[in-house]
PDB file of C-alpha atoms in Angstrom:
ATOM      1  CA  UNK A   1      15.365  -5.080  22.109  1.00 77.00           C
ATOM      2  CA  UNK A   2      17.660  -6.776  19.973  1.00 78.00           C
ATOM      3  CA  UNK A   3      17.588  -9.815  22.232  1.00 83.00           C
ATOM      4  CA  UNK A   4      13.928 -10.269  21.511  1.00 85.00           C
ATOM      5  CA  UNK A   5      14.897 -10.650  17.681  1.00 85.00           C
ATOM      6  CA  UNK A   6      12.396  -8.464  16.049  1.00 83.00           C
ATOM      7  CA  UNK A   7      11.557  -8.607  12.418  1.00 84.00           C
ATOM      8  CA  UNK A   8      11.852  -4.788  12.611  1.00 83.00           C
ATOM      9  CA  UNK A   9      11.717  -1.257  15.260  1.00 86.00           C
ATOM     10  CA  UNK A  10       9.620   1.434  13.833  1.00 84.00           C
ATOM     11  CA  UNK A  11      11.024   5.381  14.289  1.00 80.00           C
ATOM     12  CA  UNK A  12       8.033   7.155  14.344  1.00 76.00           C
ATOM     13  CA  UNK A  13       8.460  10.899  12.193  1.00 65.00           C
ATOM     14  CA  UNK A  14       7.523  13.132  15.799  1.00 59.00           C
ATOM     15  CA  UNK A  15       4.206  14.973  15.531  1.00 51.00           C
ATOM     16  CA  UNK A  16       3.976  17.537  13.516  1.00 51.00           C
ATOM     17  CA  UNK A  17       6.486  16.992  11.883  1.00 51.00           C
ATOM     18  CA  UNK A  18       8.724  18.270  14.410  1.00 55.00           C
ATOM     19  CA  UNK A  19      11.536  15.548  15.249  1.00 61.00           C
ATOM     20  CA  UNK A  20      12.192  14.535  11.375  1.00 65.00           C
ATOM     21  CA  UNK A  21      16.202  15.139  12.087  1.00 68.00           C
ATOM     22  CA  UNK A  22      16.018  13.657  15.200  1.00 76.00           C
ATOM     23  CA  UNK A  23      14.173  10.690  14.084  1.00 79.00           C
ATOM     24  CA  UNK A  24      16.972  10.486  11.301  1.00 81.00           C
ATOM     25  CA  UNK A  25      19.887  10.313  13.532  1.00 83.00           C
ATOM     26  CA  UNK A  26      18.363   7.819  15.639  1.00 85.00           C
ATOM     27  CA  UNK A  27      17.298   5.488  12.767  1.00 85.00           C
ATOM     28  CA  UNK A  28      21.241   6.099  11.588  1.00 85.00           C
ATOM     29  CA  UNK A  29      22.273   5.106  14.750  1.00 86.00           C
ATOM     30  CA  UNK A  30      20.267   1.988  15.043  1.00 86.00           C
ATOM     31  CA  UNK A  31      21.200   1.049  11.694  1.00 84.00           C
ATOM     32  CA  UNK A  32      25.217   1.780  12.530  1.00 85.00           C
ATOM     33  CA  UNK A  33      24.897   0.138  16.043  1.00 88.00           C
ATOM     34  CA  UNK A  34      22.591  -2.626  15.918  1.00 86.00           C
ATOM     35  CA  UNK A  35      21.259  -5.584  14.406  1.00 83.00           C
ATOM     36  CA  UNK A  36      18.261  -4.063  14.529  1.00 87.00           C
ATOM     37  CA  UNK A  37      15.755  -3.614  11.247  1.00 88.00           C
ATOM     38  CA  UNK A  38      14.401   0.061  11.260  1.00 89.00           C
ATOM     39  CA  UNK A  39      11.446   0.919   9.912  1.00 89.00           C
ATOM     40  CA  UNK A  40      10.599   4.692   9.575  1.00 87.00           C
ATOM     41  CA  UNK A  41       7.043   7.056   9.716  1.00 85.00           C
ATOM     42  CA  UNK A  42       7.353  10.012   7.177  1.00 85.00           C
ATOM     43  CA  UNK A  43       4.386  12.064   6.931  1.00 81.00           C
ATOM     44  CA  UNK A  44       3.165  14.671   5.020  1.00 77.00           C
ATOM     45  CA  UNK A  45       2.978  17.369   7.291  1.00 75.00           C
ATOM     46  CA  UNK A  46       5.450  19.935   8.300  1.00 72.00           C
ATOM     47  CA  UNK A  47       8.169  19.766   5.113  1.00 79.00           C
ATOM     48  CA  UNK A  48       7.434  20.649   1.641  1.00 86.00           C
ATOM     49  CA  UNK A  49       7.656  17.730  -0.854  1.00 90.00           C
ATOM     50  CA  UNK A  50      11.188  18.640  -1.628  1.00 92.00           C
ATOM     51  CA  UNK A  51      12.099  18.402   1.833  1.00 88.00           C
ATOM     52  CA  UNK A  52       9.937  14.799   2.476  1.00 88.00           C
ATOM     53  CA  UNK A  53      11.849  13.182  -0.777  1.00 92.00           C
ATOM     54  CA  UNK A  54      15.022  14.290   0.911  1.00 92.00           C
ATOM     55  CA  UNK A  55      14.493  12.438   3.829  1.00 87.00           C
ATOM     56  CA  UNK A  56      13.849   9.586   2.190  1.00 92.00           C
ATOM     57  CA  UNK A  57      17.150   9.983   0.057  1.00 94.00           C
ATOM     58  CA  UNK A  58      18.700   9.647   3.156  1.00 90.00           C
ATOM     59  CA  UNK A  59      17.092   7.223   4.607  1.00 90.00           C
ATOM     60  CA  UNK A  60      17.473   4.886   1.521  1.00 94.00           C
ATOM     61  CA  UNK A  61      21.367   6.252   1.071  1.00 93.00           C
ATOM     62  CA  UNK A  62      21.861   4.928   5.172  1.00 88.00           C
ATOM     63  CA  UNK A  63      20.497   1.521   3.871  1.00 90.00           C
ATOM     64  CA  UNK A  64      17.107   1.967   5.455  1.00 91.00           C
ATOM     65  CA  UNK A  65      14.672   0.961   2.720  1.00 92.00           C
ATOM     66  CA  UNK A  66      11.362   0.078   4.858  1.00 92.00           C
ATOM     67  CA  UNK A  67       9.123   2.934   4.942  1.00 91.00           C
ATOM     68  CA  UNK A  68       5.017   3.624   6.596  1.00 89.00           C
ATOM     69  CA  UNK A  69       4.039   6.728   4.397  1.00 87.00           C
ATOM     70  CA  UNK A  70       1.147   8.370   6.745  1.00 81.00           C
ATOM     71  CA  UNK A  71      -0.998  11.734   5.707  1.00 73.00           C
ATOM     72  CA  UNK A  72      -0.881  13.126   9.254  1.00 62.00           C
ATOM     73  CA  UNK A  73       0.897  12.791  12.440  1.00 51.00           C
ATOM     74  CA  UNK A  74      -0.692  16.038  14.678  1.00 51.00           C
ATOM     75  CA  UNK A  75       1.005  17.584  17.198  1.00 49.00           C
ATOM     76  CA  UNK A  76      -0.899  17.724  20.615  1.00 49.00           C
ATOM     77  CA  UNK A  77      -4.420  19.736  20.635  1.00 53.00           C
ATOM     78  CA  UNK A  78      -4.390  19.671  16.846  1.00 52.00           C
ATOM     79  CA  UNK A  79      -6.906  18.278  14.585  1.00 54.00           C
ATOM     80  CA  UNK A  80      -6.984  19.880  10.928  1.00 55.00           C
ATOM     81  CA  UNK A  81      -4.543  18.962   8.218  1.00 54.00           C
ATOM     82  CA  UNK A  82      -3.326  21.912   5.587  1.00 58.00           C
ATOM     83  CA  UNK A  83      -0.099  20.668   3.875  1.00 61.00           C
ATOM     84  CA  UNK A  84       2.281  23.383   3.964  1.00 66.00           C
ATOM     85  CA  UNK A  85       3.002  25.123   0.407  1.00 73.00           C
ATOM     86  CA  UNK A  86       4.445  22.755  -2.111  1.00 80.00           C
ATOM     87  CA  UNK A  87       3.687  19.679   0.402  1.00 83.00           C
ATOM     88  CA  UNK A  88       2.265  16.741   0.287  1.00 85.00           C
ATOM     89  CA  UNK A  89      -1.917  16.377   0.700  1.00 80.00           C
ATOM     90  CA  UNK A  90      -2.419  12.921   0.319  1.00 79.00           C
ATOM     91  CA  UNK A  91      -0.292  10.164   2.279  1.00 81.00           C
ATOM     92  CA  UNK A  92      -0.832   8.038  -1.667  1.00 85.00           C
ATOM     93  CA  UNK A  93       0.881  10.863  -3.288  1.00 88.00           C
ATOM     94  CA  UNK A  94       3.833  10.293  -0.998  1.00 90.00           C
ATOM     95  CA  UNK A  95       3.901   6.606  -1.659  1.00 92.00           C
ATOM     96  CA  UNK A  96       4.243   7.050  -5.561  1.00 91.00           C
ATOM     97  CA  UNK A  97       6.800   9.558  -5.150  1.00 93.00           C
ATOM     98  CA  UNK A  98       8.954   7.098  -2.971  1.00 94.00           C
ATOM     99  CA  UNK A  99       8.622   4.442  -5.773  1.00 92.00           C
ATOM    100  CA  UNK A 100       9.947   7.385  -7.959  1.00 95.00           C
ATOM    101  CA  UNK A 101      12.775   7.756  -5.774  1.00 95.00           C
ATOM    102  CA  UNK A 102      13.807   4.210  -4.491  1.00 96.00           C
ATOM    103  CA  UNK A 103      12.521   0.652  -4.232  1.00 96.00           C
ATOM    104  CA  UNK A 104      11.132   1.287  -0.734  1.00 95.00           C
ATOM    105  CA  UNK A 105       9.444  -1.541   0.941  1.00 94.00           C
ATOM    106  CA  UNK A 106       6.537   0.388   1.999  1.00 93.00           C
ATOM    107  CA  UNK A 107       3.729  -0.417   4.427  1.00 89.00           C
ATOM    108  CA  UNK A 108       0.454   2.001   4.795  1.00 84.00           C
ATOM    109  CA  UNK A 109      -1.821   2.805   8.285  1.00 72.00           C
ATOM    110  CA  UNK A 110      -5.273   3.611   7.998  1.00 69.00           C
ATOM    111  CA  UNK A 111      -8.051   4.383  10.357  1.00 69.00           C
ATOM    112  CA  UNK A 112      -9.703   0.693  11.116  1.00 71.00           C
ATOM    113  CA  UNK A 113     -12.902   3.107  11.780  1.00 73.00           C
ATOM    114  CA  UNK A 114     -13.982   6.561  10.716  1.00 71.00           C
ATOM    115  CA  UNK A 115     -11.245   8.949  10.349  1.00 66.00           C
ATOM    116  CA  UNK A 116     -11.862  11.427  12.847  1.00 68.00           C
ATOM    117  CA  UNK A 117     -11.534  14.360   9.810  1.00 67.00           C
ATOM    118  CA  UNK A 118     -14.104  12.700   7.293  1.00 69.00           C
ATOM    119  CA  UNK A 119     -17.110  14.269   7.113  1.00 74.00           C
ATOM    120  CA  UNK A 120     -19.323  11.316   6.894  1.00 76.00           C
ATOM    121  CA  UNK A 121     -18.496   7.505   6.407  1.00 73.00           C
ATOM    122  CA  UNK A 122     -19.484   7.363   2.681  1.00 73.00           C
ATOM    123  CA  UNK A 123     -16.681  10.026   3.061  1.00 67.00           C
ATOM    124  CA  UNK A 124     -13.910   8.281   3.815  1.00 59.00           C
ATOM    125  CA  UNK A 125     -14.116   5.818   0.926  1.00 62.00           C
ATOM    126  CA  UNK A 126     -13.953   8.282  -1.704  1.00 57.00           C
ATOM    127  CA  UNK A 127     -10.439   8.510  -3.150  1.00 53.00           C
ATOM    128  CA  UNK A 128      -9.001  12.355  -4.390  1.00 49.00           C
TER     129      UNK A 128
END
């Protein structure tokens, strides 16, 4: 890839929540072993905040300062979203706790049509 000169790779967090330290060691590595720019996914789901704000100590202590905050990222077959106790709800709240924590550059994702969890499409314009 680094032939092709990207501006950037993106690491995405695993669904579910379930790769995060996997998805750290390969953004290390690309960061120790490449040219390459990594960009990382953290979402909200499967870590506690505590846990999410560590990661992206880490991240930001490796040198990797480009993050896409996203609310969800669902494992296979799954469709509802209850953050775990302490967690995050909203993907916003996660973006103004990384500007708490670092000068991220951060980038957001969105659903260019109806999320498939809002209830209605006056829904998904209504902010928490």
């Amino acid at each position: 890839m680094a032939l092709l000169v990207p501006c950037f790779v993106s690491a995405t967090y695993g669904a579910g929540g379930i790769t995060q330290a996997d998805t750290l060691s390969t953004v290390l590595r690309l960061k120790q072993e490449t040219g390459l720019v990594p960009t990382v996914h953290l979402t909200c789901v499967g870590a506690n905040r505590e846990e999410v704000d560590d990661f992206a100590r880490r991240y930001w202590d490796a040198g990797v300062n480009h993050i896409v905050p996203l609310h969800d990222d669902f494992s296979t077959g799954t469709t509802d979203y209850t953050s775990r106790p302490g967690g995050y709800t909203y993907a916003s709240d996660l973006v103004a706790d990384l500007h708490l924590i670092a000068d991220f550059d951060i980038s957001v994702a969105a659903c260019p049509e109806i999320h498939p969890a809002a209830s209605s499409p006056e829904a998904r314009l209504r902010t928490h």
